[in-house]
PDB file of C-alpha atoms in Angstrom:
ATOM      1  CA  UNK A  10     283.231 -31.245  90.830  1.00 42.00           C
ATOM      2  CA  UNK A  11     284.701 -32.806  93.928  1.00 56.00           C
ATOM      3  CA  UNK A  12     284.733 -31.185  97.347  1.00 74.00           C
ATOM      4  CA  UNK A  13     285.716 -27.587  97.017  1.00 90.00           C
ATOM      5  CA  UNK A  14     286.139 -24.321  98.783  1.00 95.00           C
ATOM      6  CA  UNK A  15     284.388 -21.022  98.085  1.00 95.00           C
ATOM      7  CA  UNK A  16     286.446 -17.833  98.128  1.00 95.00           C
ATOM      8  CA  UNK A  17     284.362 -14.702  97.641  1.00 95.00           C
ATOM      9  CA  UNK A  18     285.789 -11.760  95.689  1.00 96.00           C
ATOM     10  CA  UNK A  19     284.627  -9.000  93.342  1.00 96.00           C
ATOM     11  CA  UNK A  20     284.152 -10.090  89.727  1.00 95.00           C
ATOM     12  CA  UNK A  21     286.924  -7.644  88.831  1.00 95.00           C
ATOM     13  CA  UNK A  22     289.384  -9.859  90.757  1.00 96.00           C
ATOM     14  CA  UNK A  23     287.945 -13.052  89.329  1.00 96.00           C
ATOM     15  CA  UNK A  24     288.545 -11.545  85.888  1.00 94.00           C
ATOM     16  CA  UNK A  25     292.284 -11.482  86.655  1.00 95.00           C
ATOM     17  CA  UNK A  26     292.187 -15.167  87.515  1.00 97.00           C
ATOM     18  CA  UNK A  27     290.221 -15.970  84.390  1.00 95.00           C
ATOM     19  CA  UNK A  28     292.660 -14.049  82.174  1.00 95.00           C
ATOM     20  CA  UNK A  29     295.698 -15.660  83.801  1.00 96.00           C
ATOM     21  CA  UNK A  30     294.129 -19.117  83.425  1.00 96.00           C
ATOM     22  CA  UNK A  31     293.453 -18.421  79.747  1.00 96.00           C
ATOM     23  CA  UNK A  32     297.095 -17.418  79.235  1.00 95.00           C
ATOM     24  CA  UNK A  33     298.408 -20.392  81.180  1.00 96.00           C
ATOM     25  CA  UNK A  34     296.201 -22.918  79.388  1.00 96.00           C
ATOM     26  CA  UNK A  35     297.329 -21.560  76.020  1.00 95.00           C
ATOM     27  CA  UNK A  36     301.034 -21.607  76.871  1.00 94.00           C
ATOM     28  CA  UNK A  37     300.926 -25.053  78.443  1.00 95.00           C
ATOM     29  CA  UNK A  38     298.916 -26.521  75.573  1.00 94.00           C
ATOM     30  CA  UNK A  39     301.662 -25.470  73.162  1.00 93.00           C
ATOM     31  CA  UNK A  40     304.752 -25.796  75.339  1.00 80.00           C
ATOM     32  CA  UNK A  41     304.293 -28.580  77.727  1.00 86.00           C
ATOM     33  CA  UNK A  42     302.108 -29.590  80.601  1.00 93.00           C
ATOM     34  CA  UNK A  43     298.759 -30.702  79.194  1.00 94.00           C
ATOM     35  CA  UNK A  44     297.494 -31.670  82.661  1.00 96.00           C
ATOM     36  CA  UNK A  45     298.154 -28.131  83.883  1.00 96.00           C
ATOM     37  CA  UNK A  46     296.441 -26.729  80.774  1.00 96.00           C
ATOM     38  CA  UNK A  47     293.397 -28.926  81.403  1.00 97.00           C
ATOM     39  CA  UNK A  48     293.221 -27.865  85.056  1.00 97.00           C
ATOM     40  CA  UNK A  49     293.431 -24.187  84.051  1.00 97.00           C
ATOM     41  CA  UNK A  50     290.604 -24.704  81.565  1.00 96.00           C
ATOM     42  CA  UNK A  51     288.549 -26.473  84.246  1.00 96.00           C
ATOM     43  CA  UNK A  52     288.833 -23.367  86.434  1.00 96.00           C
ATOM     44  CA  UNK A  53     287.578 -21.155  83.612  1.00 94.00           C
ATOM     45  CA  UNK A  54     284.681 -23.510  82.886  1.00 92.00           C
ATOM     46  CA  UNK A  55     283.745 -23.666  86.573  1.00 91.00           C
ATOM     47  CA  UNK A  56     283.447 -19.885  86.605  1.00 89.00           C
ATOM     48  CA  UNK A  57     281.365 -19.859  83.436  1.00 89.00           C
ATOM     49  CA  UNK A  58     278.986 -22.356  85.046  1.00 88.00           C
ATOM     50  CA  UNK A  59     278.935 -20.854  88.545  1.00 89.00           C
ATOM     51  CA  UNK A  60     279.298 -17.124  87.949  1.00 89.00           C
ATOM     52  CA  UNK A  61     277.972 -16.508  84.451  1.00 86.00           C
ATOM     53  CA  UNK A  62     275.430 -19.352  84.645  1.00 83.00           C
ATOM     54  CA  UNK A  63     276.455 -20.538  81.186  1.00 81.00           C
ATOM     55  CA  UNK A  64     274.658 -23.626  79.942  1.00 78.00           C
ATOM     56  CA  UNK A  65     276.425 -25.563  77.180  1.00 73.00           C
ATOM     57  CA  UNK A  66     274.303 -25.818  74.063  1.00 79.00           C
ATOM     58  CA  UNK A  67     271.925 -23.023  75.018  1.00 80.00           C
ATOM     59  CA  UNK A  68     272.626 -19.902  72.949  1.00 76.00           C
ATOM     60  CA  UNK A  69     272.362 -16.670  74.898  1.00 73.00           C
ATOM     61  CA  UNK A  70     272.696 -18.326  78.284  1.00 74.00           C
ATOM     62  CA  UNK A  71     275.127 -16.834  80.721  1.00 77.00           C
ATOM     63  CA  UNK A  72     276.025 -13.295  81.586  1.00 82.00           C
ATOM     64  CA  UNK A  73     278.691 -11.885  83.848  1.00 84.00           C
ATOM     65  CA  UNK A  74     277.673  -9.771  86.839  1.00 86.00           C
ATOM     66  CA  UNK A  75     278.927  -6.196  87.207  1.00 88.00           C
ATOM     67  CA  UNK A  76     282.679  -5.818  87.954  1.00 90.00           C
ATOM     68  CA  UNK A  77     282.195  -4.858  91.614  1.00 94.00           C
ATOM     69  CA  UNK A  78     279.633  -7.566  92.361  1.00 93.00           C
ATOM     70  CA  UNK A  79     280.868 -10.223  94.790  1.00 95.00           C
ATOM     71  CA  UNK A  80     281.154 -13.657  93.228  1.00 94.00           C
ATOM     72  CA  UNK A  81     281.695 -16.909  95.077  1.00 94.00           C
ATOM     73  CA  UNK A  82     283.521 -19.420  92.918  1.00 94.00           C
ATOM     74  CA  UNK A  83     283.831 -22.902  94.381  1.00 95.00           C
ATOM     75  CA  UNK A  84     287.009 -24.679  93.290  1.00 96.00           C
ATOM     76  CA  UNK A  85     288.817 -27.780  94.424  1.00 96.00           C
ATOM     77  CA  UNK A  86     291.946 -27.321  96.506  1.00 95.00           C
ATOM     78  CA  UNK A  87     294.033 -28.393  93.492  1.00 95.00           C
ATOM     79  CA  UNK A  88     292.371 -25.676  91.418  1.00 96.00           C
ATOM     80  CA  UNK A  89     293.032 -23.010  94.091  1.00 96.00           C
ATOM     81  CA  UNK A  90     296.679 -24.165  94.306  1.00 96.00           C
ATOM     82  CA  UNK A  91     296.990 -23.714  90.555  1.00 97.00           C
ATOM     83  CA  UNK A  92     295.400 -20.263  90.824  1.00 97.00           C
ATOM     84  CA  UNK A  93     298.095 -19.259  93.329  1.00 97.00           C
ATOM     85  CA  UNK A  94     300.862 -20.523  91.065  1.00 96.00           C
ATOM     86  CA  UNK A  95     299.393 -19.025  87.898  1.00 97.00           C
ATOM     87  CA  UNK A  96     298.863 -15.605  89.482  1.00 97.00           C
ATOM     88  CA  UNK A  97     302.524 -15.514  90.504  1.00 97.00           C
ATOM     89  CA  UNK A  98     303.693 -16.720  87.095  1.00 96.00           C
ATOM     90  CA  UNK A  99     301.807 -13.993  85.247  1.00 96.00           C
ATOM     91  CA  UNK A 100     302.621 -11.333  87.857  1.00 97.00           C
ATOM     92  CA  UNK A 101     306.305 -12.082  87.252  1.00 97.00           C
ATOM     93  CA  UNK A 102     305.751 -11.812  83.497  1.00 96.00           C
ATOM     94  CA  UNK A 103     303.875  -8.518  83.911  1.00 96.00           C
ATOM     95  CA  UNK A 104     306.604  -7.150  86.144  1.00 96.00           C
ATOM     96  CA  UNK A 105     309.284  -8.232  83.659  1.00 96.00           C
ATOM     97  CA  UNK A 106     307.503  -6.390  80.845  1.00 96.00           C
ATOM     98  CA  UNK A 107     307.043  -3.199  82.857  1.00 97.00           C
ATOM     99  CA  UNK A 108     303.366  -3.704  83.699  1.00 97.00           C
ATOM    100  CA  UNK A 109     303.979  -3.168  87.407  1.00 97.00           C
ATOM    101  CA  UNK A 110     300.399  -2.246  88.294  1.00 97.00           C
ATOM    102  CA  UNK A 111     299.083  -5.492  86.773  1.00 96.00           C
ATOM    103  CA  UNK A 112     301.785  -7.442  88.619  1.00 97.00           C
ATOM    104  CA  UNK A 113     300.818  -5.792  91.911  1.00 97.00           C
ATOM    105  CA  UNK A 114     297.115  -6.600  91.388  1.00 96.00           C
ATOM    106  CA  UNK A 115     297.868 -10.235  90.593  1.00 97.00           C
ATOM    107  CA  UNK A 116     300.121 -10.600  93.630  1.00 97.00           C
ATOM    108  CA  UNK A 117     297.560  -8.920  95.878  1.00 97.00           C
ATOM    109  CA  UNK A 118     294.919 -11.379  94.685  1.00 97.00           C
ATOM    110  CA  UNK A 119     297.361 -14.261  95.185  1.00 97.00           C
ATOM    111  CA  UNK A 120     297.872 -13.165  98.804  1.00 96.00           C
ATOM    112  CA  UNK A 121     294.110 -12.925  99.339  1.00 96.00           C
ATOM    113  CA  UNK A 122     293.655 -16.504  98.140  1.00 96.00           C
ATOM    114  CA  UNK A 123     296.586 -17.728 100.238  1.00 96.00           C
ATOM    115  CA  UNK A 124     295.182 -16.105 103.374  1.00 95.00           C
ATOM    116  CA  UNK A 125     291.684 -17.489 102.763  1.00 95.00           C
ATOM    117  CA  UNK A 126     293.024 -20.992 102.184  1.00 95.00           C
ATOM    118  CA  UNK A 127     295.128 -20.813 105.336  1.00 93.00           C
ATOM    119  CA  UNK A 128     292.117 -19.517 107.307  1.00 93.00           C
ATOM    120  CA  UNK A 129     290.229 -22.632 106.196  1.00 91.00           C
ATOM    121  CA  UNK A 130     293.070 -24.850 107.381  1.00 91.00           C
ATOM    122  CA  UNK A 131     294.259 -25.794 103.922  1.00 90.00           C
ATOM    123  CA  UNK A 132     297.842 -26.978 103.944  1.00 84.00           C
ATOM    124  CA  UNK A 133     299.790 -25.170 101.251  1.00 80.00           C
ATOM    125  CA  UNK A 134     302.841 -26.321  99.337  1.00 72.00           C
ATOM    126  CA  UNK A 135     305.917 -24.736 100.952  1.00 70.00           C
ATOM    127  CA  UNK A 136     306.782 -22.725  97.825  1.00 59.00           C
ATOM    128  CA  UNK A 137     303.304 -21.156  97.795  1.00 59.00           C
ATOM    129  CA  UNK A 138     303.604 -19.605 101.220  1.00 54.00           C
ATOM    130  CA  UNK A 139     306.473 -17.299 100.338  1.00 52.00           C
ATOM    131  CA  UNK A 140     306.518 -15.064  97.309  1.00 47.00           C
ATOM    132  CA  UNK A 141     308.445 -17.309  94.913  1.00 44.00           C
ATOM    133  CA  UNK A 142     309.261 -14.669  92.287  1.00 42.00           C
ATOM    134  CA  UNK A 143     309.818 -15.294  88.602  1.00 39.00           C
ATOM    135  CA  UNK A 144     312.477 -18.000  89.040  1.00 38.00           C
ATOM    136  CA  UNK A 145     310.097 -20.329  90.916  1.00 39.00           C
ATOM    137  CA  UNK A 146     309.979 -23.649  89.083  1.00 36.00           C
ATOM    138  CA  UNK A 147     306.516 -24.697  87.961  1.00 38.00           C
ATOM    139  CA  UNK A 148     305.090 -28.047  88.959  1.00 38.00           C
ATOM    140  CA  UNK A 149     302.065 -29.988  87.866  1.00 39.00           C
ATOM    141  CA  UNK A 150     301.255 -31.165  91.409  1.00 39.00           C
ATOM    142  CA  UNK A 151     298.596 -28.490  91.868  1.00 35.00           C
TER     143      UNK A 151
END
């Protein structure tokens, strides 16, 4: 993996990212942006390697820490940008389907990532800084 940035969070929060990435990769594989799908899958695989210590080809390797344990995933800036976009996309979907608590958790996590990236001096795409809402067009620049 190229140069990256670590953002610490409880595994419970990382689980939201992992679930949103799984959804996004599935949708994009079927409906469109294969590059985005591949990047989403790369985020999931990075967490399996870094957090669960999964080793390909070794049965029984890997286990997730407890939900409140702090994990420190290291992702590239492009991967963190996608995480921001994906969290908003699925928060909008959750909100639209009446799952307001899930939407609030995803948006709270999105804001945490945004603030950590900004604290590290990472320049963010203009659309990422504000809360774009469900009508925000998706891009594959992340």
